[in-house]
PDB file of C-alpha atoms in Angstrom:
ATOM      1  CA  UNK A   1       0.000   0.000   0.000  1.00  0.00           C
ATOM      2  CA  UNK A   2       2.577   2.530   1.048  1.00  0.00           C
ATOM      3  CA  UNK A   3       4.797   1.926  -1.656  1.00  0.00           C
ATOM      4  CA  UNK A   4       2.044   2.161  -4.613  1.00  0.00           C
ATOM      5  CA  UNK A   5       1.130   5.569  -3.114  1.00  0.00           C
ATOM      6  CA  UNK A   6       4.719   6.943  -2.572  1.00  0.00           C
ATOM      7  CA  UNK A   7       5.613   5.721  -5.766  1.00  0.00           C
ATOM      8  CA  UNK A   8       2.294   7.220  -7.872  1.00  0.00           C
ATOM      9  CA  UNK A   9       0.882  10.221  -8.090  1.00  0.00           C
ATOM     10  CA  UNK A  10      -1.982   8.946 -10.113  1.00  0.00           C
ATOM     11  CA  UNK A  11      -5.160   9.185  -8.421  1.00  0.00           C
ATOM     12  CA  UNK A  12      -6.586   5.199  -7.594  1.00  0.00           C
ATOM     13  CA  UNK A  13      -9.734   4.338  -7.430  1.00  0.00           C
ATOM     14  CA  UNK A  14     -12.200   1.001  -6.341  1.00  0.00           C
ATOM     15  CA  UNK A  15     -14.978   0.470  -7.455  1.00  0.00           C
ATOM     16  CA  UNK A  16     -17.576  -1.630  -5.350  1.00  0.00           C
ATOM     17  CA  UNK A  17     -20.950  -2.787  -6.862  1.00  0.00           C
ATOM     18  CA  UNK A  18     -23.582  -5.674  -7.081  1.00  0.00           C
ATOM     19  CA  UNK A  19     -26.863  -6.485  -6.103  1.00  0.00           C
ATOM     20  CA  UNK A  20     -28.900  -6.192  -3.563  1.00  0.00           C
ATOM     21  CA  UNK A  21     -27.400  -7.932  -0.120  1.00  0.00           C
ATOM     22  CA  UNK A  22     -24.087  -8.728  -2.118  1.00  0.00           C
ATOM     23  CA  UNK A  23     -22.842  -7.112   0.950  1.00  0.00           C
ATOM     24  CA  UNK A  24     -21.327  -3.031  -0.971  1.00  0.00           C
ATOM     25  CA  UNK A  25     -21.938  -1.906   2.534  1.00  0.00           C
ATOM     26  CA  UNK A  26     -19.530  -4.374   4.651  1.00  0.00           C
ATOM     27  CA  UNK A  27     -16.559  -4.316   1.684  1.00  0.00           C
ATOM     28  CA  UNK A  28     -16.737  -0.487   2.245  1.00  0.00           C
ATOM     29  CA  UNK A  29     -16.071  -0.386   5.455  1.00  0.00           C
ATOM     30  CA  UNK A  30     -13.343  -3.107   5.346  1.00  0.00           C
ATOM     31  CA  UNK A  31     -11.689  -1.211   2.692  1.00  0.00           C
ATOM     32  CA  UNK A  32     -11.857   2.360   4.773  1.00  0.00           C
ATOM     33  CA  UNK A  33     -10.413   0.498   7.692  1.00  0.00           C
ATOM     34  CA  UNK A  34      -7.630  -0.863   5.568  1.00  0.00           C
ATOM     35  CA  UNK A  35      -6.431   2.368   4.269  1.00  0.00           C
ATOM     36  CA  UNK A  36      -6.822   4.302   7.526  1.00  0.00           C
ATOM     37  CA  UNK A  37      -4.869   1.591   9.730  1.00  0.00           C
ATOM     38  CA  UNK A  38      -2.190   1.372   6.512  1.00  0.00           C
ATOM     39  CA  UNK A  39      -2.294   5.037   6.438  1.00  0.00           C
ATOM     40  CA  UNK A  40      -1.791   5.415  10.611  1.00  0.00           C
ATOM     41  CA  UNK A  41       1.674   3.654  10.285  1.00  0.00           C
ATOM     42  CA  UNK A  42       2.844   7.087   8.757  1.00  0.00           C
ATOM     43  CA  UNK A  43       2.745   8.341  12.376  1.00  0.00           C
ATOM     44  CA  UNK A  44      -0.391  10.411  12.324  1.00  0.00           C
ATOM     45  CA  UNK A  45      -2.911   9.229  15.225  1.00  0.00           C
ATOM     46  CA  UNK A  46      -5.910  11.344  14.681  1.00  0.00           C
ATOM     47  CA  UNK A  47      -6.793   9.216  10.981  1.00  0.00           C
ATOM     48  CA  UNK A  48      -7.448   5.766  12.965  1.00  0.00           C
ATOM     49  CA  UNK A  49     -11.353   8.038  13.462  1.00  0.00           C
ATOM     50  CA  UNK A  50     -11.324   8.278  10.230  1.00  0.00           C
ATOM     51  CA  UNK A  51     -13.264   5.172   8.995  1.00  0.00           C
ATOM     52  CA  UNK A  52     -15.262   5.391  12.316  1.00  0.00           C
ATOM     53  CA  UNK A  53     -16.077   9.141  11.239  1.00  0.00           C
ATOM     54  CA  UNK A  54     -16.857   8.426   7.680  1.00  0.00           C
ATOM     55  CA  UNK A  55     -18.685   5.469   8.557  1.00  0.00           C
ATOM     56  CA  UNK A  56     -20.884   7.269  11.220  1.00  0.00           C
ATOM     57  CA  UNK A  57     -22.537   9.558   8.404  1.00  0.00           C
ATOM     58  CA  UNK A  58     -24.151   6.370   6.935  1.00  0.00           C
ATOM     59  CA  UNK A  59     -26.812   5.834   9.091  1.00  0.00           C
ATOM     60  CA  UNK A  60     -28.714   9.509   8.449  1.00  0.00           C
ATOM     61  CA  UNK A  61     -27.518   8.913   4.622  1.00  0.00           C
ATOM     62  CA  UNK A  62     -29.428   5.415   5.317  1.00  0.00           C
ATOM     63  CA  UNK A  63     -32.937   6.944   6.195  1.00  0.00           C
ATOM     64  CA  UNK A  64     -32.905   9.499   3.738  1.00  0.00           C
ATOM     65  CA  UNK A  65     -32.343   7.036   1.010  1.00  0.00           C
ATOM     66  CA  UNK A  66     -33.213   3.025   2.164  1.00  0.00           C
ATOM     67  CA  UNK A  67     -36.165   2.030   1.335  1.00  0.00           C
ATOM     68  CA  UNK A  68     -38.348  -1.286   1.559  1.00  0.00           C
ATOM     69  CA  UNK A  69     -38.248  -3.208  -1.647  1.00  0.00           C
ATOM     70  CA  UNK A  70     -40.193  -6.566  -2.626  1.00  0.00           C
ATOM     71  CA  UNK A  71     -36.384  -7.900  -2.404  1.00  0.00           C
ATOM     72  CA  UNK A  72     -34.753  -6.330   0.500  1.00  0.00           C
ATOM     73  CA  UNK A  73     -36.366  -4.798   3.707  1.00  0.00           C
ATOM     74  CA  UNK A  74     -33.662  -2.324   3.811  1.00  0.00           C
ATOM     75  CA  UNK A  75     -32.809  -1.202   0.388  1.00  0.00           C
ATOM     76  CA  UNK A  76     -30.363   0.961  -0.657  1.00  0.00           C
ATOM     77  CA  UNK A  77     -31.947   3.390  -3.425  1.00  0.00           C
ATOM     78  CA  UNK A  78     -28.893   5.893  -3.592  1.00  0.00           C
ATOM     79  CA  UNK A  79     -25.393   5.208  -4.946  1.00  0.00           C
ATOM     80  CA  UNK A  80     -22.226   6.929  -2.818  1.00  0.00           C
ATOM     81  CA  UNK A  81     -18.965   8.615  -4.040  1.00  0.00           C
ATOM     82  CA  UNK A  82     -16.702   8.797  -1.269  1.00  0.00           C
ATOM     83  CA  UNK A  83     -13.214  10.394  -1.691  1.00  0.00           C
ATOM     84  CA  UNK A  84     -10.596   9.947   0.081  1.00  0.00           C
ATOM     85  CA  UNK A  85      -7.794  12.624   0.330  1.00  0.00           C
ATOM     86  CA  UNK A  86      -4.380  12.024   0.692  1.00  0.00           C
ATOM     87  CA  UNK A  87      -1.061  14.084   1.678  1.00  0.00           C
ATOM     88  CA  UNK A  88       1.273  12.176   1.027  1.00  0.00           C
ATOM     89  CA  UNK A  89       0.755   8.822   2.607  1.00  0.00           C
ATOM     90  CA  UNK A  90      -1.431  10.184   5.259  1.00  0.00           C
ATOM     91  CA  UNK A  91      -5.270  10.791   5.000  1.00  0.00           C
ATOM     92  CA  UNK A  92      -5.688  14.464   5.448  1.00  0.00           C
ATOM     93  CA  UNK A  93      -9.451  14.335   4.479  1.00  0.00           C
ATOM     94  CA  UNK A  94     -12.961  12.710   2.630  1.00  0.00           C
ATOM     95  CA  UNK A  95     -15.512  13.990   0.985  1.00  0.00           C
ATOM     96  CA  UNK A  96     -18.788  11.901   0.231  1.00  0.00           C
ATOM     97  CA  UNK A  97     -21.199  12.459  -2.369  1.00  0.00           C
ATOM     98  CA  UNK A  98     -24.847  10.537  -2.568  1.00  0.00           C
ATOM     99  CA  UNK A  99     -27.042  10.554  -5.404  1.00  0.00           C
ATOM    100  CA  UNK A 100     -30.688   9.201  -5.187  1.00  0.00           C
ATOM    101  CA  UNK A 101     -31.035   6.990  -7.911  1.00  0.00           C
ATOM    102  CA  UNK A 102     -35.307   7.037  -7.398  1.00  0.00           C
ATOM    103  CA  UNK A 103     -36.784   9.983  -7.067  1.00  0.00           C
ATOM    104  CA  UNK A 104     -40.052   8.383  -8.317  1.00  0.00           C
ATOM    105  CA  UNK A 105     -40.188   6.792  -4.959  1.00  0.00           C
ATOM    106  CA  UNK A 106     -41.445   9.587  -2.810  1.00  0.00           C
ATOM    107  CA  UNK A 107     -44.506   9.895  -5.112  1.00  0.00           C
ATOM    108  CA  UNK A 108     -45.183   6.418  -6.452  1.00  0.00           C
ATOM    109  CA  UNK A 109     -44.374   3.495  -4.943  1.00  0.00           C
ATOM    110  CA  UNK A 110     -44.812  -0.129  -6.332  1.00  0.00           C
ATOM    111  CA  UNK A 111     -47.614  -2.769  -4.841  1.00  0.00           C
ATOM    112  CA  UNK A 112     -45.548  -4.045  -1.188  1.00  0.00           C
ATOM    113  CA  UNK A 113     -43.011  -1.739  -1.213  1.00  0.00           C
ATOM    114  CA  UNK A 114     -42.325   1.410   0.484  1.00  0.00           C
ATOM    115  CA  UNK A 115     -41.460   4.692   0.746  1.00  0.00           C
ATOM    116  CA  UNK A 116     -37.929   6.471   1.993  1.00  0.00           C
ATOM    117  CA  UNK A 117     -37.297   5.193   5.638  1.00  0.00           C
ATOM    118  CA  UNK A 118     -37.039   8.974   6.777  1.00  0.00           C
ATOM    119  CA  UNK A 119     -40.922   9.769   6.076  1.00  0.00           C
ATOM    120  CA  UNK A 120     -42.112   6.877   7.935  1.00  0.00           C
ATOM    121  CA  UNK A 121     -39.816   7.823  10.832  1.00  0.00           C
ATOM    122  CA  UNK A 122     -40.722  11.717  10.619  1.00  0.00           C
ATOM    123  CA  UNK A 123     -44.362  10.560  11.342  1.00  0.00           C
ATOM    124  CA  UNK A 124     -43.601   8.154  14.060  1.00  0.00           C
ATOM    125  CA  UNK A 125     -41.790  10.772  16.233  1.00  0.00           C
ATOM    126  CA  UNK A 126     -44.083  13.866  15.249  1.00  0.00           C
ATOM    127  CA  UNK A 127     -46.160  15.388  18.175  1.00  0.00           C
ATOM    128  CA  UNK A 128     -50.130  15.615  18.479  1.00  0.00           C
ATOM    129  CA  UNK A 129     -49.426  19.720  17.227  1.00  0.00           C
ATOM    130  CA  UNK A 130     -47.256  18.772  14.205  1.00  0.00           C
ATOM    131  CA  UNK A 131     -49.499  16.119  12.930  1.00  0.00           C
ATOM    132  CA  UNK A 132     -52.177  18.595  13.586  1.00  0.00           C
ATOM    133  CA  UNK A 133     -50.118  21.643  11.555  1.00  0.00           C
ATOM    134  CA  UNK A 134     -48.909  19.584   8.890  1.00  0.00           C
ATOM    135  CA  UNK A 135     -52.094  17.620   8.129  1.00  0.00           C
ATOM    136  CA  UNK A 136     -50.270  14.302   8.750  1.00  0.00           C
ATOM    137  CA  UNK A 137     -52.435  11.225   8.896  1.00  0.00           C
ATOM    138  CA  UNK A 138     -52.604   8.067  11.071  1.00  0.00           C
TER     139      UNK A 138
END
């Protein structure tokens, strides 16, 4: 690892796809914890957060764009870009990008499936006044 990034400075990328439960998530994370660990034998202390810190967005990112599907309770309907920046041999940084790949979803969904996790749990936690205000039904 430290020797293909010392040696290059030609930007690498992975790519990390497949179906439904083919397990994108878990590979992800055992990639970012690879390259912070390998990274955190530079010296720096502060990247072995990192993955923890990346990872900890995924959650929110999870209930704005998961969804239940005839296939998979907990479907991912959003693809992520995350980069990872580098100086040196060190992470210095990441950026992550999401892009909802239905937007027909939060109008239309098909016969046993659902909606975005994030409206269901909006009107699970909204008060007696808000469901009032907002014209929310049980």
């Amino acid at each position: 690892y430290q020797r293909r990034v010392r040696d290059s400075s030609v930007s690498q990328s992975i790519i990390i796809s497949g179906e439904s439960g083919a397990g994108k998530t878990e590979a992800t994370k055992i990639i970012l914890n690879f390259l912070t660990e390998a990274s955190s034998m530079e010296g720096k202390s502060d990247e072995l957060n990192l993955a923890d810190r990346i990872q900890a967005t995924n959650p929110i990112m999870e209930s704005f764009g998961n969804a239940k599907t005839t296939r998979n309770n907990n479907s991912s309907r959003f693809g992520k870009f995350i980069k990872i920046m580098f100086d040196g041999t060190s992470i210095c940084g990441a950026q992550i990008d999401n892009y909802l790949l239905e937007k027909t979803r939060v109008v239309y969904q098909a016969p046993d499936e659902r909606n975005y996790h994030i409206f269901y749990q909006i009107i699970n936690y909204c008060t007696p006044e808000q469901r009032e205000k907002y014209n929310i039904l049980d």
